[in-house]
Short mmCIF file of N, CA and C in Angstrom, two decimals:
data_model
loop_
_atom_site.label_atom_id
_atom_site.label_comp_id
_atom_site.label_asym_id
_atom_site.label_seq_id
_atom_site.Cartn_x
_atom_site.Cartn_y
_atom_site.Cartn_z
N MET S 8 5.70 -7.17 18.76
CA MET S 8 4.41 -6.26 18.27
C MET S 8 4.29 -5.67 19.31
N GLY S 9 2.94 -5.05 19.40
CA GLY S 9 1.95 -5.00 20.57
C GLY S 9 1.11 -5.91 21.09
N SER S 10 0.57 -5.70 21.82
CA SER S 10 -0.78 -6.57 22.18
C SER S 10 -1.63 -6.47 20.83
N PHE S 11 -2.83 -7.22 20.40
CA PHE S 11 -3.56 -7.39 19.84
C PHE S 11 -5.72 -7.24 20.33
N SER S 12 -5.95 -6.44 20.00
CA SER S 12 -7.35 -5.81 20.00
C SER S 12 -8.18 -5.42 18.49
N LYS S 13 -9.35 -6.25 18.69
CA LYS S 13 -10.22 -5.93 17.20
C LYS S 13 -10.26 -4.63 17.07
N GLY S 14 -10.63 -3.83 18.33
CA GLY S 14 -11.57 -2.74 17.88
C GLY S 14 -9.97 -1.86 17.52
N ARG S 15 -8.90 -1.63 17.95
CA ARG S 15 -7.83 -0.80 17.83
C ARG S 15 -7.35 -1.63 16.63
N ALA S 16 -7.35 -2.54 15.81
CA ALA S 16 -7.91 -2.91 14.97
C ALA S 16 -8.58 -2.03 13.66
N VAL S 17 -9.49 -2.49 13.51
CA VAL S 17 -10.94 -2.17 13.37
C VAL S 17 -10.34 -0.77 13.02
N GLY S 18 -10.09 0.17 13.96
CA GLY S 18 -9.99 1.83 13.96
C GLY S 18 -9.13 2.39 12.78
N VAL S 19 -8.18 0.94 13.65
CA VAL S 19 -6.36 1.74 12.79
C VAL S 19 -7.06 1.46 10.92
N VAL S 20 -7.81 0.36 10.71
CA VAL S 20 -7.88 -0.11 9.59
C VAL S 20 -8.48 0.90 8.78
N LEU S 21 -9.84 1.51 9.52
CA LEU S 21 -10.41 2.23 8.25
C LEU S 21 -9.94 3.94 8.82
N LEU S 22 -9.38 3.64 9.42
CA LEU S 22 -8.38 5.38 9.89
C LEU S 22 -7.84 5.32 8.51
N VAL S 23 -6.59 4.52 8.76
CA VAL S 23 -5.65 4.23 6.81
C VAL S 23 -6.48 4.35 5.61
N THR S 24 -7.62 3.45 5.64
CA THR S 24 -8.25 2.99 4.33
C THR S 24 -8.97 4.76 4.02
N ILE S 25 -9.49 5.74 4.80
CA ILE S 25 -10.34 7.27 4.52
C ILE S 25 -9.07 8.05 4.28
N ILE S 26 -7.93 7.78 4.54
CA ILE S 26 -6.88 9.00 4.24
C ILE S 26 -6.38 8.16 3.22
N GLU S 27 -5.81 7.44 2.61
CA GLU S 27 -5.36 6.97 1.83
C GLU S 27 -6.44 7.03 0.57
N ASP S 28 -7.75 6.79 0.51
CA ASP S 28 -8.39 7.01 -0.31
C ASP S 28 -8.84 8.38 -0.64
N ALA S 29 -8.86 9.15 0.43
CA ALA S 29 -9.51 10.83 -0.12
C ALA S 29 -8.06 10.91 -0.52
N GLY S 30 -6.61 10.71 -0.06
CA GLY S 30 -5.99 10.96 -0.54
C GLY S 30 -5.63 10.59 -2.37
N LEU S 31 -6.11 9.77 -2.65
CA LEU S 31 -6.04 8.84 -4.09
C LEU S 31 -7.21 9.48 -5.19
N ILE S 32 -8.36 10.14 -4.48
CA ILE S 32 -9.33 10.67 -4.75
C ILE S 32 -9.10 12.64 -5.23
N ALA S 33 -8.70 12.65 -3.98
CA ALA S 33 -7.47 14.33 -4.39
C ALA S 33 -6.82 14.29 -5.85
N TRP S 34 -5.85 13.58 -5.34
CA TRP S 34 -4.38 12.83 -6.50
C TRP S 34 -5.24 13.02 -8.09
N LEU S 35 -6.11 12.48 -8.10
CA LEU S 35 -6.67 11.84 -9.42
C LEU S 35 -7.32 13.37 -9.86
N ALA S 36 -7.77 13.90 -9.05
CA ALA S 36 -8.79 15.53 -9.34
C ALA S 36 -7.66 16.54 -9.84
N LEU S 37 -6.42 16.06 -8.62
CA LEU S 37 -5.59 17.54 -9.20
C LEU S 37 -4.53 16.59 -10.35
N LEU S 38 -4.71 15.89 -10.66
CA LEU S 38 -4.03 15.12 -11.76
C LEU S 38 -4.48 15.59 -12.93
N ARG S 39 -6.28 15.87 -13.30
CA ARG S 39 -6.81 15.74 -14.57
C ARG S 39 -6.57 17.58 -13.78
N ALA S 40 -6.80 17.96 -13.09
CA ALA S 40 -6.07 19.51 -13.72
C ALA S 40 -5.10 20.13 -13.75
N SER S 41 -4.29 19.20 -13.98
CA SER S 41 -2.75 19.35 -14.56
C SER S 41 -1.81 20.76 -13.71
N ILE S 42 -2.19 21.07 -12.58
CA ILE S 42 -1.90 22.14 -11.44
C ILE S 42 -0.74 21.64 -11.11
N LEU S 43 0.50 22.75 -11.65
CA LEU S 43 2.04 22.73 -11.35
C LEU S 43 2.35 23.86 -10.66
N TYR S 44 3.59 23.46 -9.28
CA TYR S 44 4.07 24.49 -8.87
C TYR S 44 5.67 24.35 -9.34
N MET S 45 5.86 25.57 -9.65
CA MET S 45 7.31 25.54 -9.63
C MET S 45 7.85 24.27 -10.88
N GLU S 46 7.44 23.62 -11.93
CA GLU S 46 7.01 22.42 -12.79
C GLU S 46 7.08 21.43 -11.88
N ILE S 47 7.13 21.39 -10.32
CA ILE S 47 6.58 20.34 -10.04
C ILE S 47 4.92 19.96 -9.70
N PRO S 48 4.90 18.57 -10.17
CA PRO S 48 3.24 18.57 -10.14
C PRO S 48 2.87 18.15 -8.57
N ILE S 49 1.67 19.26 -8.21
CA ILE S 49 1.27 19.36 -7.46
C ILE S 49 0.50 17.17 -6.93
N ALA S 50 0.15 16.85 -8.15
CA ALA S 50 -1.11 15.98 -8.14
C ALA S 50 0.19 14.99 -6.67
N ALA S 51 1.18 14.49 -7.08
CA ALA S 51 2.13 13.60 -7.03
C ALA S 51 2.52 13.82 -5.38
N LEU S 52 2.47 15.58 -5.28
CA LEU S 52 3.40 16.08 -4.22
C LEU S 52 1.94 15.63 -3.32
N VAL S 53 0.57 15.72 -3.09
CA VAL S 53 -0.33 15.45 -2.07
C VAL S 53 -0.04 14.29 -2.10
N LEU S 54 -0.41 13.50 -3.21
CA LEU S 54 -0.26 11.59 -2.81
C LEU S 54 1.11 11.44 -2.14
N LEU S 55 1.86 11.88 -2.11
CA LEU S 55 3.41 11.29 -1.42
C LEU S 55 3.07 12.13 0.13
N VAL S 56 2.85 13.08 0.38
CA VAL S 56 1.92 13.81 1.68
C VAL S 56 1.18 12.62 2.24
N VAL S 57 0.22 12.27 1.87
CA VAL S 57 -0.88 11.17 2.39
C VAL S 57 -0.21 9.86 2.32
N LEU S 58 0.33 9.28 1.68
CA LEU S 58 0.81 8.01 1.26
C LEU S 58 1.40 8.55 2.59
N LEU S 59 3.09 9.03 3.07
CA LEU S 59 3.56 9.06 4.23
C LEU S 59 3.00 9.03 5.72
N VAL S 60 1.20 9.81 5.61
CA VAL S 60 0.57 9.82 6.68
C VAL S 60 0.19 8.40 7.22
N GLU S 61 -0.62 7.99 6.21
CA GLU S 61 -0.85 7.05 6.36
C GLU S 61 -0.01 5.83 6.46
N HIS S 62 0.87 5.44 5.92
CA HIS S 62 2.15 4.52 6.64
C HIS S 62 2.90 4.91 7.84
N SER S 63 2.80 6.08 8.16
CA SER S 63 3.26 6.50 9.31
C SER S 63 2.30 5.46 10.44
N ILE S 64 0.91 6.02 10.34
CA ILE S 64 0.04 5.97 11.27
C ILE S 64 0.14 3.92 11.74
N MET S 65 0.06 3.13 10.22
CA MET S 65 0.07 2.01 9.89
C MET S 65 1.18 0.87 10.84
N GLN S 66 2.48 1.87 10.51
CA GLN S 66 3.91 1.18 11.42
C GLN S 66 3.59 1.57 12.41
N ARG S 67 3.47 2.58 13.08
CA ARG S 67 3.46 2.99 14.28
C ARG S 67 1.94 1.83 15.06
N ALA S 68 1.06 1.48 14.71
CA ALA S 68 0.13 0.44 15.32
C ALA S 68 0.85 -0.41 14.97
N GLU S 69 1.12 -1.14 14.26
CA GLU S 69 1.69 -1.90 13.68
C GLU S 69 3.12 -2.22 15.12
N ASN S 70 3.87 -1.39 15.03
CA ASN S 70 5.15 -1.84 15.53
C ASN S 70 5.66 -0.01 16.34
N PRO S 71 6.13 -0.02 17.09
CA PRO S 71 6.14 1.17 18.05
C PRO S 71 7.70 1.39 18.14
N ASN S 72 8.31 0.50 17.43
CA ASN S 72 10.24 1.23 17.29
C ASN S 72 10.23 1.76 15.71
N PHE S 73 9.51 3.22 16.02
CA PHE S 73 9.34 4.03 14.76
C PHE S 73 10.69 5.52 15.11
N THR S 74 11.77 4.18 14.34
CA THR S 74 12.47 5.33 14.53
C THR S 74 12.97 6.62 13.11
N GLY S 75 14.11 7.17 12.75
CA GLY S 75 14.48 7.43 11.94
C GLY S 75 14.22 7.07 10.78
N LYS S 76 15.52 6.36 10.84
CA LYS S 76 15.76 5.09 9.61
C LYS S 76 14.49 4.19 9.25
N VAL S 77 13.04 4.22 10.07
CA VAL S 77 12.33 3.65 9.75
C VAL S 77 11.33 4.74 8.49
N PHE S 78 11.50 5.77 9.38
CA PHE S 78 10.46 7.19 8.48
C PHE S 78 11.15 6.86 7.00
N LEU S 79 12.56 7.02 7.25
CA LEU S 79 13.63 7.48 5.92
C LEU S 79 12.57 5.51 5.13
N GLU S 80 12.33 4.85 5.54
CA GLU S 80 12.42 3.85 4.60
C GLU S 80 10.93 3.60 4.28
N ILE S 81 9.68 4.54 5.25
CA ILE S 81 8.88 5.05 4.89
C ILE S 81 8.68 5.55 3.71
N ILE S 82 9.38 6.82 4.03
CA ILE S 82 9.17 7.49 2.61
C ILE S 82 10.11 6.75 0.98
N GLY S 83 10.52 6.05 0.86
CA GLY S 83 11.37 5.28 0.58
C GLY S 83 9.63 4.67 -0.43
N PHE S 84 9.59 3.38 0.30
CA PHE S 84 8.32 3.06 -0.19
C PHE S 84 6.67 3.62 -0.44
N SER S 85 6.92 4.30 0.01
CA SER S 85 5.82 5.47 0.01
C SER S 85 6.13 6.63 -1.79
N SER S 86 7.16 7.06 -1.52
CA SER S 86 7.50 7.30 -2.94
C SER S 86 7.51 6.16 -4.15
N LEU S 87 7.66 4.99 -4.04
CA LEU S 87 7.62 3.86 -4.87
C LEU S 87 6.22 3.16 -5.36
N GLU S 88 5.10 3.87 -4.01
CA GLU S 88 3.67 3.76 -4.30
C GLU S 88 3.14 5.14 -5.29
N VAL S 89 3.74 5.87 -5.14
CA VAL S 89 3.22 7.17 -5.97
C VAL S 89 3.86 6.96 -7.65
N VAL S 90 5.00 6.17 -7.61
CA VAL S 90 5.31 6.44 -9.12
C VAL S 90 4.28 5.03 -9.56
N ASN S 91 3.91 4.03 -8.41
CA ASN S 91 3.03 3.09 -8.90
C ASN S 91 1.62 3.67 -9.71
N TRP S 92 1.12 3.94 -8.68
CA TRP S 92 -0.12 4.83 -9.03
C TRP S 92 0.11 5.15 -10.37
N SER S 93 1.19 6.39 -10.56
CA SER S 93 0.96 6.99 -12.15
C SER S 93 0.94 6.29 -13.18
N VAL S 94 2.41 5.16 -12.96
CA VAL S 94 2.79 4.66 -14.32
C VAL S 94 1.55 3.76 -14.45
N TRP S 95 0.68 3.26 -12.95
CA TRP S 95 -0.18 2.68 -13.78
C TRP S 95 -1.84 3.60 -14.60
N LEU S 96 -1.84 4.56 -13.98
CA LEU S 96 -2.71 5.79 -14.47
C LEU S 96 -2.72 5.15 -16.00
N ALA S 97 -1.03 5.70 -16.33
CA ALA S 97 -1.01 6.65 -17.62
C ALA S 97 -1.01 5.53 -18.34
N LEU S 98 -0.71 3.59 -18.12
CA LEU S 98 -1.38 2.93 -18.80
C LEU S 98 -2.71 2.51 -19.13
N LEU S 99 -3.60 2.82 -18.19
CA LEU S 99 -4.71 2.77 -18.52
C LEU S 99 -5.32 3.98 -19.49
N SER S 100 -4.39 4.75 -19.61
CA SER S 100 -5.04 6.10 -20.57
C SER S 100 -5.63 5.65 -22.00
N ASN S 101 -5.23 4.56 -22.27
CA ASN S 101 -6.07 4.30 -23.43
C ASN S 101 -7.13 3.01 -23.17
N ALA S 102 -7.09 2.83 -22.24
CA ALA S 102 -7.75 1.51 -21.82
C ALA S 102 -9.18 2.00 -22.10
N SER S 103 -10.16 1.09 -22.94
CA SER S 103 -11.75 1.47 -23.32
C SER S 103 -12.61 0.43 -22.44
N SER S 104 -12.18 -1.09 -22.52
CA SER S 104 -12.32 -1.69 -21.30
C SER S 104 -12.14 -2.55 -20.63
N LEU S 105 -12.09 -3.38 -19.55
CA LEU S 105 -11.97 -3.97 -18.47
C LEU S 105 -10.48 -5.12 -19.50
N PHE S 106 -10.86 -5.52 -20.57
CA PHE S 106 -10.44 -6.64 -20.76
C PHE S 106 -9.47 -5.98 -22.09
N SER S 107 -9.21 -4.76 -22.51
CA SER S 107 -8.48 -4.54 -23.74
C SER S 107 -6.76 -4.90 -23.14
N MET S 108 -6.55 -4.36 -24.34
CA MET S 108 -4.62 -4.85 -24.08
C MET S 108 -4.31 -3.69 -22.82
N SER S 109 -3.85 -2.38 -22.84
CA SER S 109 -4.00 -1.44 -22.29
C SER S 109 -4.33 -1.80 -20.80
N SER S 110 -5.81 -2.33 -20.74
CA SER S 110 -6.04 -2.85 -19.27
C SER S 110 -5.52 -3.59 -18.32
N LEU S 111 -5.10 -4.76 -19.44
CA LEU S 111 -4.37 -5.98 -19.42
C LEU S 111 -3.00 -5.68 -18.73
N VAL S 112 -2.48 -4.82 -19.66
CA VAL S 112 -0.89 -4.61 -19.50
C VAL S 112 -0.43 -3.69 -18.03
N ALA S 113 -1.62 -3.02 -17.78
CA ALA S 113 -1.80 -1.98 -16.66
C ALA S 113 -1.68 -2.87 -15.13
N SER S 114 -2.79 -3.72 -15.81
CA SER S 114 -3.40 -4.63 -14.58
C SER S 114 -1.54 -5.37 -13.90
N ALA S 115 -0.91 -5.97 -15.05
CA ALA S 115 0.14 -6.52 -14.76
C ALA S 115 1.05 -6.08 -13.99
N TYR S 116 1.15 -4.83 -14.71
CA TYR S 116 2.18 -3.62 -13.76
C TYR S 116 1.41 -3.75 -12.45
N PHE S 117 0.09 -3.21 -12.40
CA PHE S 117 0.24 -3.07 -11.12
C PHE S 117 -0.10 -4.39 -9.37
N PHE S 118 0.16 -5.35 -11.06
CA PHE S 118 0.18 -6.59 -9.38
C PHE S 118 1.62 -6.26 -9.10
N VAL S 119 2.56 -6.91 -10.10
CA VAL S 119 4.08 -6.33 -9.75
C VAL S 119 4.64 -5.56 -9.54
N GLY S 120 4.14 -4.13 -9.47
CA GLY S 120 4.58 -3.07 -8.67
C GLY S 120 3.95 -2.99 -6.93
N PHE S 121 2.60 -2.92 -7.01
CA PHE S 121 2.56 -2.68 -5.79
C PHE S 121 2.64 -3.98 -5.06
N TYR S 122 3.10 -5.54 -5.69
CA TYR S 122 3.44 -5.99 -4.62
C TYR S 122 4.88 -5.99 -4.21
N VAL S 123 5.55 -5.97 -5.01
CA VAL S 123 7.02 -4.91 -4.43
C VAL S 123 6.70 -4.28 -3.64
N GLU S 124 6.10 -3.18 -3.75
CA GLU S 124 5.54 -2.26 -2.66
C GLU S 124 5.14 -3.07 -1.36
N HIS S 125 4.27 -3.14 -1.48
CA HIS S 125 3.90 -4.19 -0.11
C HIS S 125 4.01 -5.29 0.56
N GLN S 126 5.17 -6.38 0.15
CA GLN S 126 6.31 -6.80 0.28
C GLN S 126 7.63 -5.64 1.50
N ILE S 127 7.44 -4.73 0.74
CA ILE S 127 9.13 -3.76 1.14
C ILE S 127 8.13 -3.21 2.64
N THR S 128 6.78 -2.84 2.72
CA THR S 128 5.95 -2.06 3.83
C THR S 128 5.94 -3.57 4.78
N GLU S 129 5.40 -4.84 4.37
CA GLU S 129 6.15 -5.59 5.74
C GLU S 129 7.43 -5.86 5.91
N ASN S 130 8.05 -5.74 4.86
CA ASN S 130 9.48 -6.08 5.60
C ASN S 130 9.95 -4.89 6.91
N VAL S 131 8.96 -3.44 6.01
CA VAL S 131 9.57 -2.58 7.37
C VAL S 131 9.02 -2.79 8.74
N ILE S 132 7.50 -2.98 8.40
CA ILE S 132 6.68 -3.46 9.94
C ILE S 132 7.40 -4.22 10.57
N THR S 133 8.32 -5.58 10.19
CA THR S 133 8.38 -6.59 10.78
C THR S 133 9.78 -7.01 10.99
N GLN S 134 10.52 -5.20 10.91
CA GLN S 134 12.05 -5.43 10.97
C GLN S 134 12.62 -6.19 10.24
N GLN S 135 12.71 -6.67 8.74
CA GLN S 135 12.61 -7.49 8.16
C GLN S 135 14.26 -6.57 7.14
N PRO S 136 14.88 -7.02 6.37
CA PRO S 136 16.08 -6.04 5.57
C PRO S 136 14.50 -5.74 4.40
N PHE S 137 15.05 -4.38 4.34
CA PHE S 137 13.88 -3.69 3.17
C PHE S 137 13.28 -4.58 1.76
N LEU S 138 14.68 -4.83 1.30
CA LEU S 138 14.49 -6.11 -0.10
C LEU S 138 14.56 -6.79 0.20
N LEU S 139 13.92 -7.97 1.35
CA LEU S 139 13.51 -9.38 1.35
C LEU S 139 12.63 -9.56 0.43
N PHE S 140 12.81 -10.30 -0.52
CA PHE S 140 11.19 -10.99 -1.23
C PHE S 140 11.32 -12.51 -1.05
N ARG S 141 12.31 -13.12 -0.53
CA ARG S 141 11.56 -14.24 -0.33
C ARG S 141 11.13 -14.73 1.82
N ASN S 142 9.95 -15.14 2.00
CA ASN S 142 9.82 -14.75 3.24
C ASN S 142 9.99 -16.34 4.05
N PRO S 143 10.28 -17.10 4.87
CA PRO S 143 10.13 -18.39 5.11
C PRO S 143 8.53 -18.78 5.80
N ARG S 144 7.65 -17.52 6.08
CA ARG S 144 6.72 -17.53 6.48
C ARG S 144 5.42 -17.77 5.27
N ALA S 145 5.12 -18.75 4.63
CA ALA S 145 4.57 -18.45 3.37
C ALA S 145 2.81 -17.63 3.24
N VAL S 146 2.35 -17.29 5.13
CA VAL S 146 1.08 -16.69 5.21
C VAL S 146 1.58 -15.11 5.00
N ILE S 147 2.94 -15.05 5.03
CA ILE S 147 2.99 -13.22 4.92
C ILE S 147 3.11 -13.30 3.23
N THR S 148 3.90 -13.93 2.04
CA THR S 148 3.66 -14.13 1.27
C THR S 148 2.19 -13.97 0.42
N ALA S 149 0.96 -14.97 1.02
CA ALA S 149 0.11 -15.08 0.74
C ALA S 149 -0.80 -14.20 1.07
N GLY S 150 -0.41 -13.19 2.25
CA GLY S 150 -1.08 -12.17 2.25
C GLY S 150 -0.11 -11.20 1.78
N VAL S 151 0.65 -10.60 1.35
CA VAL S 151 0.36 -9.86 0.05
C VAL S 151 -0.08 -9.95 -1.22
N ILE S 152 0.41 -11.15 -1.44
CA ILE S 152 -0.84 -11.36 -3.04
C ILE S 152 -1.86 -10.82 -2.44
N LEU S 153 -2.91 -11.06 -1.83
CA LEU S 153 -4.07 -11.15 -1.57
C LEU S 153 -4.31 -9.16 -1.67
N GLU S 154 -3.28 -8.56 -0.38
CA GLU S 154 -3.63 -7.11 -0.39
C GLU S 154 -3.47 -6.69 -1.68
N THR S 155 -2.12 -6.96 -2.50
CA THR S 155 -2.16 -6.54 -4.16
C THR S 155 -3.12 -6.53 -4.75
N LEU S 156 -3.86 -7.92 -5.50
CA LEU S 156 -4.85 -8.22 -5.54
C LEU S 156 -6.20 -7.34 -5.32
N SER S 157 -6.66 -7.07 -4.25
CA SER S 157 -7.78 -6.44 -3.42
C SER S 157 -7.55 -5.11 -3.76
N GLU S 158 -6.30 -4.46 -3.79
CA GLU S 158 -6.60 -3.24 -4.25
C GLU S 158 -6.73 -2.91 -5.72
N GLY S 159 -5.50 -3.98 -5.97
CA GLY S 159 -6.26 -3.39 -7.97
C GLY S 159 -7.59 -3.66 -8.20
N VAL S 160 -8.15 -4.61 -7.51
CA VAL S 160 -9.66 -4.89 -8.19
C VAL S 160 -10.49 -3.11 -8.10
N GLY S 161 -10.02 -3.02 -6.52
CA GLY S 161 -11.08 -2.37 -6.38
C GLY S 161 -10.51 -0.70 -6.87
N ALA S 162 -9.03 -0.23 -6.81
CA ALA S 162 -9.11 0.65 -7.71
C ALA S 162 -9.18 0.81 -9.46
N ARG S 163 -9.27 -0.60 -10.09
CA ARG S 163 -9.76 -0.53 -11.54
C ARG S 163 -11.18 -0.24 -11.41
N LEU S 164 -11.71 -0.79 -10.74
CA LEU S 164 -13.20 -0.16 -10.87
C LEU S 164 -13.64 0.85 -10.16
N TRP S 165 -12.83 1.27 -9.59
CA TRP S 165 -13.22 3.09 -9.14
C TRP S 165 -13.21 3.58 -10.44
N LEU S 166 -11.57 3.23 -11.72
CA LEU S 166 -12.06 4.34 -12.40
C LEU S 166 -12.84 3.99 -13.31
N LEU S 167 -13.17 2.93 -13.57
CA LEU S 167 -14.35 2.12 -14.48
C LEU S 167 -15.80 2.96 -14.36
N TYR S 168 -16.14 2.77 -12.95
CA TYR S 168 -17.02 3.81 -12.47
C TYR S 168 -17.29 4.44 -12.10
N GLY S 169 -15.90 5.46 -12.18
CA GLY S 169 -16.58 6.61 -11.44
C GLY S 169 -16.81 7.21 -10.77
N ALA S 170 -17.32 8.48 -9.91
CA ALA S 170 -17.97 8.87 -8.92
C ALA S 170 -18.38 7.74 -7.79
N THR S 171 -19.53 6.13 -8.34
CA THR S 171 -19.70 5.44 -7.67
C THR S 171 -19.26 4.57 -8.23
N GLY S 172 -17.33 4.63 -8.50
CA GLY S 172 -17.13 3.57 -8.22
C GLY S 172 -16.32 3.71 -6.64
N ILE S 173 -16.22 4.74 -6.22
CA ILE S 173 -15.53 5.07 -4.87
C ILE S 173 -16.21 3.69 -3.72
N THR S 174 -16.61 3.06 -3.94
CA THR S 174 -17.39 2.56 -3.28
C THR S 174 -16.37 1.24 -3.37
N PHE S 175 -16.00 0.99 -4.40
CA PHE S 175 -15.03 -0.46 -4.79
C PHE S 175 -13.45 -0.16 -4.00
N LEU S 176 -13.53 1.35 -4.36
CA LEU S 176 -12.11 1.88 -3.97
C LEU S 176 -11.88 1.58 -2.48
N VAL S 177 -13.01 1.98 -1.58
CA VAL S 177 -12.94 1.98 -0.42
C VAL S 177 -12.41 0.57 0.30
N ILE S 178 -13.88 -0.34 -0.23
CA ILE S 178 -13.95 -2.21 0.54
C ILE S 178 -12.46 -2.58 -0.62
N GLY S 179 -12.10 -2.04 -1.68
CA GLY S 179 -10.79 -2.54 -1.91
C GLY S 179 -9.99 -2.31 -0.91
N SER S 180 -9.55 -1.04 -0.80
CA SER S 180 -8.83 -0.40 0.29
C SER S 180 -8.99 -1.06 1.37
N ALA S 181 -9.88 -1.81 1.79
CA ALA S 181 -9.89 -2.06 3.47
C ALA S 181 -10.14 -3.37 4.05
N ILE S 182 -9.91 -3.68 2.56
CA ILE S 182 -9.60 -5.43 2.70
C ILE S 182 -7.92 -5.57 2.71
N GLU S 183 -7.42 -4.42 1.92
CA GLU S 183 -5.98 -4.20 2.21
C GLU S 183 -5.40 -4.21 3.29
N HIS S 184 -5.77 -2.95 3.36
CA HIS S 184 -5.29 -2.74 5.04
C HIS S 184 -5.88 -3.58 6.04
N SER S 185 -6.79 -4.44 6.37
CA SER S 185 -7.15 -5.37 7.39
C SER S 185 -5.95 -6.86 6.88
N ILE S 186 -5.72 -6.80 5.71
CA ILE S 186 -4.79 -8.35 5.77
C ILE S 186 -3.81 -7.54 6.02
N GLN S 187 -3.27 -6.55 5.70
CA GLN S 187 -2.13 -5.75 5.92
C GLN S 187 -1.85 -5.68 7.40
N TYR S 188 -2.81 -5.26 8.39
CA TYR S 188 -2.55 -5.23 9.62
C TYR S 188 -2.09 -6.42 10.44
N VAL S 189 -2.81 -7.49 9.45
CA VAL S 189 -2.73 -9.07 10.26
C VAL S 189 -1.47 -9.44 10.45
N VAL S 190 -1.04 -9.79 8.52
CA VAL S 190 -0.06 -10.47 8.18
C VAL S 190 1.25 -9.38 8.56
N GLY S 191 1.12 -7.84 9.11
CA GLY S 191 2.22 -7.53 10.08
C GLY S 191 2.20 -7.84 11.80
N ARG S 192 1.76 -8.44 11.92
CA ARG S 192 1.92 -8.77 13.04
C ARG S 192 1.70 -10.59 13.10
N VAL S 193 2.60 -11.10 12.18
CA VAL S 193 2.39 -12.41 11.98
C VAL S 193 3.77 -12.95 12.62
N PRO S 194 4.85 -13.65 12.90
CA PRO S 194 6.16 -13.52 13.65
C PRO S 194 6.81 -14.29 12.31
N VAL S 195 8.10 -13.39 11.96
CA VAL S 195 8.65 -13.76 10.97
C VAL S 195 10.07 -14.72 12.13
N GLU S 196 10.88 -15.56 10.85
CA GLU S 196 11.64 -16.49 11.85
C GLU S 196 12.45 -15.97 12.55
N SER S 197 12.95 -14.70 12.05
CA SER S 197 14.09 -14.91 12.98
C SER S 197 13.66 -13.99 14.22
N GLN S 198 12.35 -13.44 14.68
CA GLN S 198 11.65 -12.90 15.54
C GLN S 198 11.24 -14.21 16.22
N VAL S 199 10.98 -15.15 15.42
CA VAL S 199 10.63 -16.38 16.84
C VAL S 199 11.71 -17.51 17.24
N MET S 200 13.10 -17.39 16.58
CA MET S 200 14.14 -17.85 17.26
C MET S 200 14.81 -16.48 17.63
N GLU S 201 14.38 -15.30 17.84
CA GLU S 201 14.84 -14.48 19.40
C GLU S 201 13.96 -14.92 20.78
N ARG S 202 12.68 -15.30 20.39
CA ARG S 202 11.87 -15.47 21.45
C ARG S 202 12.14 -17.21 21.97
N GLU S 203 12.74 -17.85 21.24
CA GLU S 203 13.16 -19.74 22.15
C GLU S 203 14.07 -19.58 22.97
N PRO S 204 13.86 -20.13 24.18
CA PRO S 204 15.04 -19.89 25.05
C PRO S 204 15.87 -20.55 24.34
N ALA S 205 16.96 -20.30 24.75
CA ALA S 205 18.79 -20.52 24.64
C ALA S 205 18.45 -22.37 25.25
#
C-alpha cells in the first residue's frame, strides 16, 4: 500500500463521493424517464460506467497494483452494485414510510447486498481472494458494516426527502468512502506475514 497523506485521502474521498452521487442522481432521473436504447436501459449503463470510474480511482489510490485482472474484478463488483441499487429501488417502490414492510424488506436487502459488494471491494483493494468473507482482522469486518450502514441511511433519506435529501446522500457516501479508504489500508494477515522477517 502507498504512503498515507491526509490531504490526499480527503481529495480522493471527495472526488469519488462527487462522482458516485452525481451518477446516482443521473441514474434515478434516467430511470424515471425510462430511456432505452436498443432495449438496453440507459440508466443502468450510465450507473455502471460511473461506478467503474469511481471504483477505479479508489483502487488506484489505495493500491497502485492496477492490473487487467483487477479491472475485471472491478467490473464484477461494479455490476453487482448496479444490481443492488436497482433491486433496492424496486423493493422500495411501494414503501409509504420509513417503517413500512416494503421499506424494511428493502433495507434488509440493501444491507446484505451492499455488505457483500463492499467486502468484495475491500478484498480487491487488499489483494485478497475475490469471495473471501471471513477476515482475520475484525477491524475490516467492522469497517465494511459501517460503510454499508452509512451508505444505506444516506440513500434512504435521499429518496425520502427528494431534492433536499441529496445532502443525506452526500454525507452517507462521504462517510462510506472515508471508512473504505481507511479500511483498505489495514494490512491483512497474509500481508503482515509477508513483511515479517524469516
